[in-house]
Short mmCIF file of C-alpha atoms and ligand atoms in Angstrom, two decimals:
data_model
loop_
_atom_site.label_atom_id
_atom_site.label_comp_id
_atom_site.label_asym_id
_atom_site.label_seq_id
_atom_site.Cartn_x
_atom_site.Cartn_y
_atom_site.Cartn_z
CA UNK A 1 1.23 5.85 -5.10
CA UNK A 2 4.79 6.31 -6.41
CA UNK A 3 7.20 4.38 -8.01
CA UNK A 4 11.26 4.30 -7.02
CA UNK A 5 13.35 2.62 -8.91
CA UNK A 6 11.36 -1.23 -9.17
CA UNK A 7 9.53 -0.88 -5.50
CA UNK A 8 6.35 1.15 -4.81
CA UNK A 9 5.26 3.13 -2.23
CA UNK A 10 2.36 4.47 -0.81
CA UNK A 11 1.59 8.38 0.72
CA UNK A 12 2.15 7.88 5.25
CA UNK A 13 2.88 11.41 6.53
CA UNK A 14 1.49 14.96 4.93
CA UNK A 15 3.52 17.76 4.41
CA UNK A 16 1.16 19.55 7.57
CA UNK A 17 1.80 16.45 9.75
CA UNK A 18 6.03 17.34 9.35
CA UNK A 19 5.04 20.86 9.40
CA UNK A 20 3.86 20.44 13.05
CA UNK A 21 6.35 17.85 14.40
CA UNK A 22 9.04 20.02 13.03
CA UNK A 23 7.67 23.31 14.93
CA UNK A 24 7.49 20.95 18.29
CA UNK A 25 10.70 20.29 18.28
CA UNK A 26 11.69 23.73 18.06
CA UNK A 27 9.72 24.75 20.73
CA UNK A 28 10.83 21.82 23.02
CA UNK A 29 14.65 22.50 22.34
CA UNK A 30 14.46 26.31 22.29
CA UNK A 31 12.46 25.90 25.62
CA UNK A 32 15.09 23.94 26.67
CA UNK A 33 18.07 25.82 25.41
CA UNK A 34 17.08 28.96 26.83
CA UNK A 35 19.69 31.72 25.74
CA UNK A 36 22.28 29.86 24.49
CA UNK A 37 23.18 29.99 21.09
CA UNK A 38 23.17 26.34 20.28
CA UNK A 39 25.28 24.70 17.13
CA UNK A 40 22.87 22.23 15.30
CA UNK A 41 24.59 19.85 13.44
CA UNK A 42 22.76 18.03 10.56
CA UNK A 43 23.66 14.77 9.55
CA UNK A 44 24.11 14.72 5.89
CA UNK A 45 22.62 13.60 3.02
CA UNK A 46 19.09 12.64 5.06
CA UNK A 47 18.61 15.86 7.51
CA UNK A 48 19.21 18.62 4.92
CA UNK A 49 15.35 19.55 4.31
CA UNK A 50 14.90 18.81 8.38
CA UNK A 51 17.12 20.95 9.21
CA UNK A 52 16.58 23.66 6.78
CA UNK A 53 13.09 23.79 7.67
CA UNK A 54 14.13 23.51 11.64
CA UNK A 55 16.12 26.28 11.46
CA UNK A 56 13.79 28.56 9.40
CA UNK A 57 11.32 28.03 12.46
CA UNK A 58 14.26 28.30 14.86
CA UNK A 59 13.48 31.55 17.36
CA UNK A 60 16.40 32.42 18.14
CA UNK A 61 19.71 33.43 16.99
CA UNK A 62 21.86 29.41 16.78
CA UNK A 63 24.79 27.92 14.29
CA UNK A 64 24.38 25.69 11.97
CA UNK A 65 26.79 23.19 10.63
CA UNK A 66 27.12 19.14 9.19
CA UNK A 67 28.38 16.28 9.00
CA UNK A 68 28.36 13.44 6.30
CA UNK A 69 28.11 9.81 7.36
CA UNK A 70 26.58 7.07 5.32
CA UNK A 71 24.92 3.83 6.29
CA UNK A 72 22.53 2.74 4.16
CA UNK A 73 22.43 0.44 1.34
CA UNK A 74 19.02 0.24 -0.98
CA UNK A 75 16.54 -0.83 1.84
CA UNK A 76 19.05 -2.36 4.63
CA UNK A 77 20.56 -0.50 7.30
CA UNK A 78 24.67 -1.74 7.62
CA UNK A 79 26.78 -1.95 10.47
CA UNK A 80 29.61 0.04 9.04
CA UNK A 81 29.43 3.76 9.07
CA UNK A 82 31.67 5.67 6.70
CA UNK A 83 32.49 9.22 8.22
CA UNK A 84 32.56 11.32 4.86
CA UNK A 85 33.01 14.91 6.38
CA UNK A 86 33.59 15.15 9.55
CA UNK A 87 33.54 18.39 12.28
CA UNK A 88 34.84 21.28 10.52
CA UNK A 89 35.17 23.47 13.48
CA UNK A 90 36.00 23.56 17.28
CA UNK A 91 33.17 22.96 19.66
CA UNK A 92 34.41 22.86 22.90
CA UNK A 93 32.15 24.58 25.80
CA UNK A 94 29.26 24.47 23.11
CA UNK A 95 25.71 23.37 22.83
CA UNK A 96 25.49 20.94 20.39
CA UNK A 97 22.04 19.35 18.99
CA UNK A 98 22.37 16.67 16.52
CA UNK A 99 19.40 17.14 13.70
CA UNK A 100 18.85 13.62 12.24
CA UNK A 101 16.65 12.58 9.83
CA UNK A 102 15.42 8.99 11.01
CA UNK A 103 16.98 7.07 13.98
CA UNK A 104 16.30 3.05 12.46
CA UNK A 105 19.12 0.54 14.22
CA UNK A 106 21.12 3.02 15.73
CA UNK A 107 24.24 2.73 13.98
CA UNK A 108 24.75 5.97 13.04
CA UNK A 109 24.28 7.43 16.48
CA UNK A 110 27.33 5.30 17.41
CA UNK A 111 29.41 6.63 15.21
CA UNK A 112 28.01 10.85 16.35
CA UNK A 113 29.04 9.22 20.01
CA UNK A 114 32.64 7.98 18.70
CA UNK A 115 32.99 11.94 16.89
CA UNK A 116 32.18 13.58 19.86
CA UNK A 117 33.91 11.44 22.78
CA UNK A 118 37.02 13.24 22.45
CA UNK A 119 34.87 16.58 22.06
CA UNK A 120 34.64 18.66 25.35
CA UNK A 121 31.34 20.09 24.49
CA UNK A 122 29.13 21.40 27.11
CA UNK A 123 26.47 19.56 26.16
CA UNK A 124 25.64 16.63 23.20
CA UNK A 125 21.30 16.59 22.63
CA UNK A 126 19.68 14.11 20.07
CA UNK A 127 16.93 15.17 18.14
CA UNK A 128 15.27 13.25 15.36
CA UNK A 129 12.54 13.95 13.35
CA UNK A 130 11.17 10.01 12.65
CA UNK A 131 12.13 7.14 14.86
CA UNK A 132 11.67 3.56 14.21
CA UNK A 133 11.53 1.95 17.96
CA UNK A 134 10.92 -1.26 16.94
CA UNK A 135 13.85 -1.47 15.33
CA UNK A 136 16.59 0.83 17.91
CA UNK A 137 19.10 -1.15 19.23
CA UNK A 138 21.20 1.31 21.53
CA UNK A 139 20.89 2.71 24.79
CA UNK A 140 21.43 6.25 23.77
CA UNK A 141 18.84 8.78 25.23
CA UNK A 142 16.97 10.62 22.44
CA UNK A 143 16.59 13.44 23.86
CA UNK A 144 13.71 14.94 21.10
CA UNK A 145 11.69 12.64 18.73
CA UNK A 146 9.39 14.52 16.04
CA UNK A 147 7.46 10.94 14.97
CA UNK A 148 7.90 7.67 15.95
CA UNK A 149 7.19 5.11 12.85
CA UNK A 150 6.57 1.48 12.62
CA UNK A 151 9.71 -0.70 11.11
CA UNK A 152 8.91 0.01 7.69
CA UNK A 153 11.16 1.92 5.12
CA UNK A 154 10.03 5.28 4.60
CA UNK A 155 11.23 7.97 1.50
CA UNK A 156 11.01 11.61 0.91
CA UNK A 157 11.40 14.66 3.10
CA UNK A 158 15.08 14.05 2.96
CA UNK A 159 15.13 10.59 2.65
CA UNK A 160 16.09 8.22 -0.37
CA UNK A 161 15.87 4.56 -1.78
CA UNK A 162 19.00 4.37 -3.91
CA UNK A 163 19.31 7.84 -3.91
CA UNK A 164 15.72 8.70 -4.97
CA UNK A 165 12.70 10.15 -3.29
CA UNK A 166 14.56 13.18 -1.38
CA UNK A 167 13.15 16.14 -2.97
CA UNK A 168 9.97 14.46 -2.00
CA UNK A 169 8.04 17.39 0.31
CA UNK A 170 5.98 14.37 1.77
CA UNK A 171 6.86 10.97 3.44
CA UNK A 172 5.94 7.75 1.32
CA UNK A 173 5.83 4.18 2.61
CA UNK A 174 7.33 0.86 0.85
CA UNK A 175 4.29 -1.28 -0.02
CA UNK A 176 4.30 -4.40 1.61
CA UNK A 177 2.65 -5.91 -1.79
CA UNK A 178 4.28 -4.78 -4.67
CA UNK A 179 1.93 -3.80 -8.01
CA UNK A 180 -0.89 -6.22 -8.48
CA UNK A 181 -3.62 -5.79 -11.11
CA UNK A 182 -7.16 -6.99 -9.44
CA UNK A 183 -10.48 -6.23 -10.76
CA UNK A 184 -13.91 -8.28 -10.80
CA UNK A 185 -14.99 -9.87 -13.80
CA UNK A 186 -19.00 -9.73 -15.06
CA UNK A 187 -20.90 -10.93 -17.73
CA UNK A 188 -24.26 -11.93 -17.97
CA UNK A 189 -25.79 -15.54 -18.39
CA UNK A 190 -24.38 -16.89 -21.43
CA UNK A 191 -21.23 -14.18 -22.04
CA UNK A 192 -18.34 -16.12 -21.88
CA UNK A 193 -16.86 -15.27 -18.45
CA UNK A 194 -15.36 -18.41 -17.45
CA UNK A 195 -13.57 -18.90 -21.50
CA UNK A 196 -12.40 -15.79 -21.06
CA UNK A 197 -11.14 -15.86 -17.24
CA UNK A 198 -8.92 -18.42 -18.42
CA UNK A 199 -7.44 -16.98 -20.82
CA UNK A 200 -6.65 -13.77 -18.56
CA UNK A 201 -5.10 -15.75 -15.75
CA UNK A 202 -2.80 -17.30 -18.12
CA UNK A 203 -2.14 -14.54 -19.69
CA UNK A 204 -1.21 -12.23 -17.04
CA UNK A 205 -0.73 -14.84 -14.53
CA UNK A 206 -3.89 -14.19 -12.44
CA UNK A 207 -5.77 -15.94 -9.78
CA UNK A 208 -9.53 -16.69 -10.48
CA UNK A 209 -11.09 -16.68 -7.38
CA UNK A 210 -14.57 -17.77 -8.15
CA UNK A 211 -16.72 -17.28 -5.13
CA UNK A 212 -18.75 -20.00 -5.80
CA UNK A 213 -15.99 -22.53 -6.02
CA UNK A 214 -14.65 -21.07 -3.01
CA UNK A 215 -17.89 -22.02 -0.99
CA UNK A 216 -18.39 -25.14 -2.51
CA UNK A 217 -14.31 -25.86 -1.45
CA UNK A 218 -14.86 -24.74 2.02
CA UNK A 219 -17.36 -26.31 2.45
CA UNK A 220 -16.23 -30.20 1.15
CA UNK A 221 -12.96 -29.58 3.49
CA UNK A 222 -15.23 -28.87 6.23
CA UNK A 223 -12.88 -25.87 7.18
CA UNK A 224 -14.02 -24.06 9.37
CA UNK A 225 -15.51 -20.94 7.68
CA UNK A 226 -16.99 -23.52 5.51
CA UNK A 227 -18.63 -25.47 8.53
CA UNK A 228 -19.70 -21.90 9.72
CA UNK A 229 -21.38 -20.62 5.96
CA UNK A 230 -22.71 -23.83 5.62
CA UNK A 231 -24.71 -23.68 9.36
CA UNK A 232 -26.40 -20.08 7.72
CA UNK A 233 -27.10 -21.86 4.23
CA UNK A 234 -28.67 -24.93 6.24
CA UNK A 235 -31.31 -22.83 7.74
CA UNK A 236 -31.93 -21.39 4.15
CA UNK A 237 -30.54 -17.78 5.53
CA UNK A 238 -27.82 -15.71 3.66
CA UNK A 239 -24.33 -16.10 4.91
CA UNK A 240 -22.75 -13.29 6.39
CA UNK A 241 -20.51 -11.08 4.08
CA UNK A 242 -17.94 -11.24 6.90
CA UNK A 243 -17.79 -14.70 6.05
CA UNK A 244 -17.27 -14.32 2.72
CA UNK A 245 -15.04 -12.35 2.95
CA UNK A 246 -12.57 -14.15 5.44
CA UNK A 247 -13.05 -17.27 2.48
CA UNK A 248 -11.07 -14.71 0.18
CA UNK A 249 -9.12 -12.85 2.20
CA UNK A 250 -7.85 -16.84 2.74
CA UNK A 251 -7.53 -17.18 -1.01
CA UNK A 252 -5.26 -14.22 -1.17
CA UNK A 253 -3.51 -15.00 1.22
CA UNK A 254 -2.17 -18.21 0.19
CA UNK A 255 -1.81 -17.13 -3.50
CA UNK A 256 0.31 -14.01 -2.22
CA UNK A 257 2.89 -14.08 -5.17
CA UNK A 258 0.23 -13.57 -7.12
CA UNK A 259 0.34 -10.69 -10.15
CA UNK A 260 -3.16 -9.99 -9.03
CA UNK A 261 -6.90 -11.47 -8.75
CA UNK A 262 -9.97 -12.23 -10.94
CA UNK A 263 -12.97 -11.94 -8.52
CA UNK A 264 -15.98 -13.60 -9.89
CA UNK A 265 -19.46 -13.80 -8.23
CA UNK A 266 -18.87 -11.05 -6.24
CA UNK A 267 -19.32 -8.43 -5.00
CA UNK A 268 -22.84 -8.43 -5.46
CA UNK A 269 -23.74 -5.74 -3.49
CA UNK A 270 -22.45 -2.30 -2.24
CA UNK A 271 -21.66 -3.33 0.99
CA UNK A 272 -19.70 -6.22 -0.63
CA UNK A 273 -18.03 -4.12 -2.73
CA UNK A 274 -16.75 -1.99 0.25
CA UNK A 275 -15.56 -4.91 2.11
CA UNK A 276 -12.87 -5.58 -1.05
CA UNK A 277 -12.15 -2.41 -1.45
CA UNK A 278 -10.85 -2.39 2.59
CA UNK A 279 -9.68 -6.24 2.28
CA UNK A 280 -7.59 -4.91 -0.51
CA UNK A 281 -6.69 -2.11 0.99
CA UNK A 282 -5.17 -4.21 3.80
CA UNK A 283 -3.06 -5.52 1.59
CA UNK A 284 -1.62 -2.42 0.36
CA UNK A 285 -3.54 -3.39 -2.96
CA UNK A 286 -6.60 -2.17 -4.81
CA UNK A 287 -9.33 -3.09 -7.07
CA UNK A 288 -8.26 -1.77 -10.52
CA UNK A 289 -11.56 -2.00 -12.31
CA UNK A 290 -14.74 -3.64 -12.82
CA UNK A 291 -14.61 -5.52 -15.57
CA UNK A 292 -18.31 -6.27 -17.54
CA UNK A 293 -18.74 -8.16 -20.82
CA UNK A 294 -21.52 -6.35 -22.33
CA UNK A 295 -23.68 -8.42 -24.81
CA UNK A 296 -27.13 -7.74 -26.34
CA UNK A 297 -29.87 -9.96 -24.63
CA UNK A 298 -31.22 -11.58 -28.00
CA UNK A 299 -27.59 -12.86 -28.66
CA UNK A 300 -27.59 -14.39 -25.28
CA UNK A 301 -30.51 -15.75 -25.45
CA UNK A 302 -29.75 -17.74 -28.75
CA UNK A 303 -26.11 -18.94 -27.84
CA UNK A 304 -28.09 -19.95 -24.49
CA UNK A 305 -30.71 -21.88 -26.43
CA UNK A 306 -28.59 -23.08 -28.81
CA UNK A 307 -26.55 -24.58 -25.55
CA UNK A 308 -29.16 -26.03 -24.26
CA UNK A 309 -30.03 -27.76 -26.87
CA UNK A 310 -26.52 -29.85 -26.72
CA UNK A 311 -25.98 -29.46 -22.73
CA UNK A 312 -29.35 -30.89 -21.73
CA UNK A 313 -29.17 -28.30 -19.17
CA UNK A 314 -33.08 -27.74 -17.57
CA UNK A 315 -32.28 -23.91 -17.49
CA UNK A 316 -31.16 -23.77 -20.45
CA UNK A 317 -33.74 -24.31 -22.20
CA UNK A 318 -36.70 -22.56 -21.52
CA UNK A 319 -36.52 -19.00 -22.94
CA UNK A 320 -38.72 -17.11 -20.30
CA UNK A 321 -36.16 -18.27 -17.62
CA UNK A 322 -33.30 -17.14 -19.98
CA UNK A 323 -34.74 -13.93 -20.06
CA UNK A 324 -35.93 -13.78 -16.39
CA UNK A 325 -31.54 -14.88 -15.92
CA UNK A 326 -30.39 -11.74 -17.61
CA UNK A 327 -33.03 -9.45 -16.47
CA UNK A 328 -31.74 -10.57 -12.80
CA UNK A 329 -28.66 -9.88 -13.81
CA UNK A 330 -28.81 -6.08 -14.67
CA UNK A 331 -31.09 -5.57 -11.55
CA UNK A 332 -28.30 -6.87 -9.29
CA UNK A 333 -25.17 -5.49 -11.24
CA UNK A 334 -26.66 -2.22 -12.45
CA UNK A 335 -25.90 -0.86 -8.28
CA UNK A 336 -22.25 -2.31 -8.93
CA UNK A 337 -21.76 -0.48 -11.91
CA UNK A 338 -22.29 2.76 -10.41
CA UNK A 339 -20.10 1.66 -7.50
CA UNK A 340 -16.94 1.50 -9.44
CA UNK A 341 -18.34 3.97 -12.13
CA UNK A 342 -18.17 6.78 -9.30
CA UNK A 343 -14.50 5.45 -8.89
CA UNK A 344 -13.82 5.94 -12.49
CA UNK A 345 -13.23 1.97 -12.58
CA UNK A 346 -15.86 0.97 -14.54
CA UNK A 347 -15.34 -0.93 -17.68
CA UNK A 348 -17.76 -2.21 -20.39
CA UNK A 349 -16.14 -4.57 -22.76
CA UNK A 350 -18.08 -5.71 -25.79
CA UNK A 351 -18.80 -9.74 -25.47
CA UNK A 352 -19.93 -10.15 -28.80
CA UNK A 353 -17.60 -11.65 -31.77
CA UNK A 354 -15.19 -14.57 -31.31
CA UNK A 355 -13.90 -15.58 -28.64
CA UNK A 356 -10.37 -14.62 -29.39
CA UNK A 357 -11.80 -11.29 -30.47
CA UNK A 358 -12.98 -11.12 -27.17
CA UNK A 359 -10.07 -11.73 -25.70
CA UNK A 360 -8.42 -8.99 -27.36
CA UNK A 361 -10.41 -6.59 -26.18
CA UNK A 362 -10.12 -8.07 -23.14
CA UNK A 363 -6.73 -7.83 -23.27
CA UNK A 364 -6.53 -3.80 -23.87
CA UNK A 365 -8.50 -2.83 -21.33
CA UNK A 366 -6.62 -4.61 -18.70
CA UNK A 367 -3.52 -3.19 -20.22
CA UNK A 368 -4.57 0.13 -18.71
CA UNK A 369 -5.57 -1.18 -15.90
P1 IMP B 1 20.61 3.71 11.60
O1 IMP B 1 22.09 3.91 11.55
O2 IMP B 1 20.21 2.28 11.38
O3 IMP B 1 19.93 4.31 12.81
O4 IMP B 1 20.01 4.42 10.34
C1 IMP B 1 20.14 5.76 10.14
C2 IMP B 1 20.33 6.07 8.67
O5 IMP B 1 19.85 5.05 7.82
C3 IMP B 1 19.54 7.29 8.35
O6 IMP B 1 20.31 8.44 8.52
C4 IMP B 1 19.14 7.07 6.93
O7 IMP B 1 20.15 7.55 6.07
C5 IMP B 1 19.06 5.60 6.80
N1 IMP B 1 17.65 5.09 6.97
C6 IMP B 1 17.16 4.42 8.02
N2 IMP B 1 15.85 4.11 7.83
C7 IMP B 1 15.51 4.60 6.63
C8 IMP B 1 14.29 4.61 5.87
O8 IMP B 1 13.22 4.11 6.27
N3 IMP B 1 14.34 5.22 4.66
C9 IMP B 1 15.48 5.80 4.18
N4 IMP B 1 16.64 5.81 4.86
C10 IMP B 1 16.66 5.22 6.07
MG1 MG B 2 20.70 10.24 8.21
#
């Protein structure tokens, strides 16, 4: 990932995959072209590494020349075209190909039409390396395309976002989310998750998606994933990951202005994990970390106790389930933690002190994040 300016973006086309859309368009036109000595005429600032890198591969002896028109403003294509250099030189009876960059509304290829009405060339081709189809609005033929693109702004290989990102030797994609900072949050029995998800959704203006809450929601609306995970729970079977899943892909999705997530209460398992990492992915987002508050099991056991004691909470107070709480704990997390460990994500945070103390700690590591 890169960042321009304020707006990141995300690696869509290799320097290989130019490499070889670059060469086929050599070898279509110079198939075409014959013997011919064509003029290629590069439309400046956007086609100067395209057509440098054309012309390298070019067979055969050609001419090469520009012109400078400008369109674009940050992200947004405009209707009006400034010509800033026109034809330099005389190109009647020649055999002109047009090297653009990117073909998007089609503006610009109005304007090469208005330069070269008046032009008796013998003949006008259009070649462009990336072409955005959803978004052409003329009838012009294109007479070579190198890669046709969704509707999305693109930078590098030529091409800029407020005139960075051209040097780039590879072809970058605007994110459709901007930066978010998501990671799941663990503690064991008695650590102080929940005091100290609070504090980090404040703080960094976070949504806590608690699994269980979502379930429990779901379910009381009687939407219908909910109807459908509550159908598995009532024959006393697992539900579905899928399920899950779709519950907080949901949650994201209506919290989209989001800076990021809290996942709590899952994933629980690898295959769990790998269904966030691709729901995030989706989303043009990530999983920045795991997240663990890491506190000895006789302290948990006596803050436990000790809250049983005023909670009146049956598992609370019984010391062999404490212990059998934790031990469960570690069995099920310890596969997690080598999950994101083996993505360098992993992060223990020490869950013993005060709770602002905690926090703090808290606090740095998601800093980094
Ligand atoms: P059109 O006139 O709308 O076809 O746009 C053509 C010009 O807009 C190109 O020569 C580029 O300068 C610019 N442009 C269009 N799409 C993009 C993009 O995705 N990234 C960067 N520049 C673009
Ligand atoms: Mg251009």
């Amino acid at each position: 990932m890169i960042k321009l300016h304020d707006l990141y973006f995300k690696p869509f086309i290799s320097e290989e995959e130019i490499d070889s859309a670059v060469q086929r368009m050599v070898d279509q036109v110079a198939n075409d072209i014959q013997d011919d000595i064509p003029v290629f005429v590069g439309v400046l600032n956007g086609s100067f590494m395209f057509v440098s890198d054309f012309v390298k591969k070019y067979p055969k002896p050609c001419e090469v020349t520009f012109i400078k028109l400008a369109s674009y403003e940050g992200v947004k294509s405009t209707d009006d075209i400034q010509r800033l250099i026109g034809l330099t030189q005389d190109l009647t009876g020649r055999t002109v190909v047009i090297l653009e960059d990117i073909i998007d509304s089609g503006n610009t290829l109005v304007e090469i039409h208005r330069i070269f009405e008046n032009e008796e060339v013998k003949e006008l081709k259009i070649a462009t390396l990336f072409y955005k189809p959803e978004a052409y609005k003329k009838d012009f033929k294109l007479h070579y395309v190198g890669i046709e693109i969704p509707n999305k702004f693109i930078v590098g290989y030529g091409l800029d976002y407020d005139a960075l990102g051209r040097n780039l030797p590879e072809v970058y994609q605007l994110k459709t989310t901007q930066h978010m900072t998501n990671f799941v949050l663990f503690g064991p029995p008695g650590a102080g998750k929940g005091t100290q998800a609070n504090f980090l959704k404040e703080t960094y203006n976070l949504v806590h998606i608690s699994t269980g809450d979502v379930f429990r929601q779901n379910i009381k609306n009687k939407t219908a994933l909910g109807m459908l995970a509550k159908s598995f729970m009532d024959k006393g079977e697992l539900v579905p990951d899928q399920i899950t899943i779709d519950m907080l892909n949901a949650e994201v999705e209506k919290n989209s202005d989001a800076n990021g997530f809290i996942f709590d209460g899952f994933p629980r398992t690898n295959a769990q994990a790998k269904a966030l990492d691709e729901l995030m992915d989706g989303k043009d987002s990530q999983i920045n970390g795991m997240i663990a508050l890491e506190v000895d099991d006789e302290v948990l056991v006596e803050r436990l106790l000790g809250r049983g004691k005023t909670s009146g909470r049956a598992d609370d107070a019984d010391e062999q389930i404490i212990r059998n709480r934790i031990k469960e704990y570690y069995k099920k997390t310890a596969i997690l933690k080598d999950y994101y460990d083996a993505q360098d994500k992993y992060c223990g945070v020490d869950g013993v002190g005060s709770i602002s103390e905690i926090t703090e700690r808290l606090n740095k590591v998601i800093d980094k994040l």
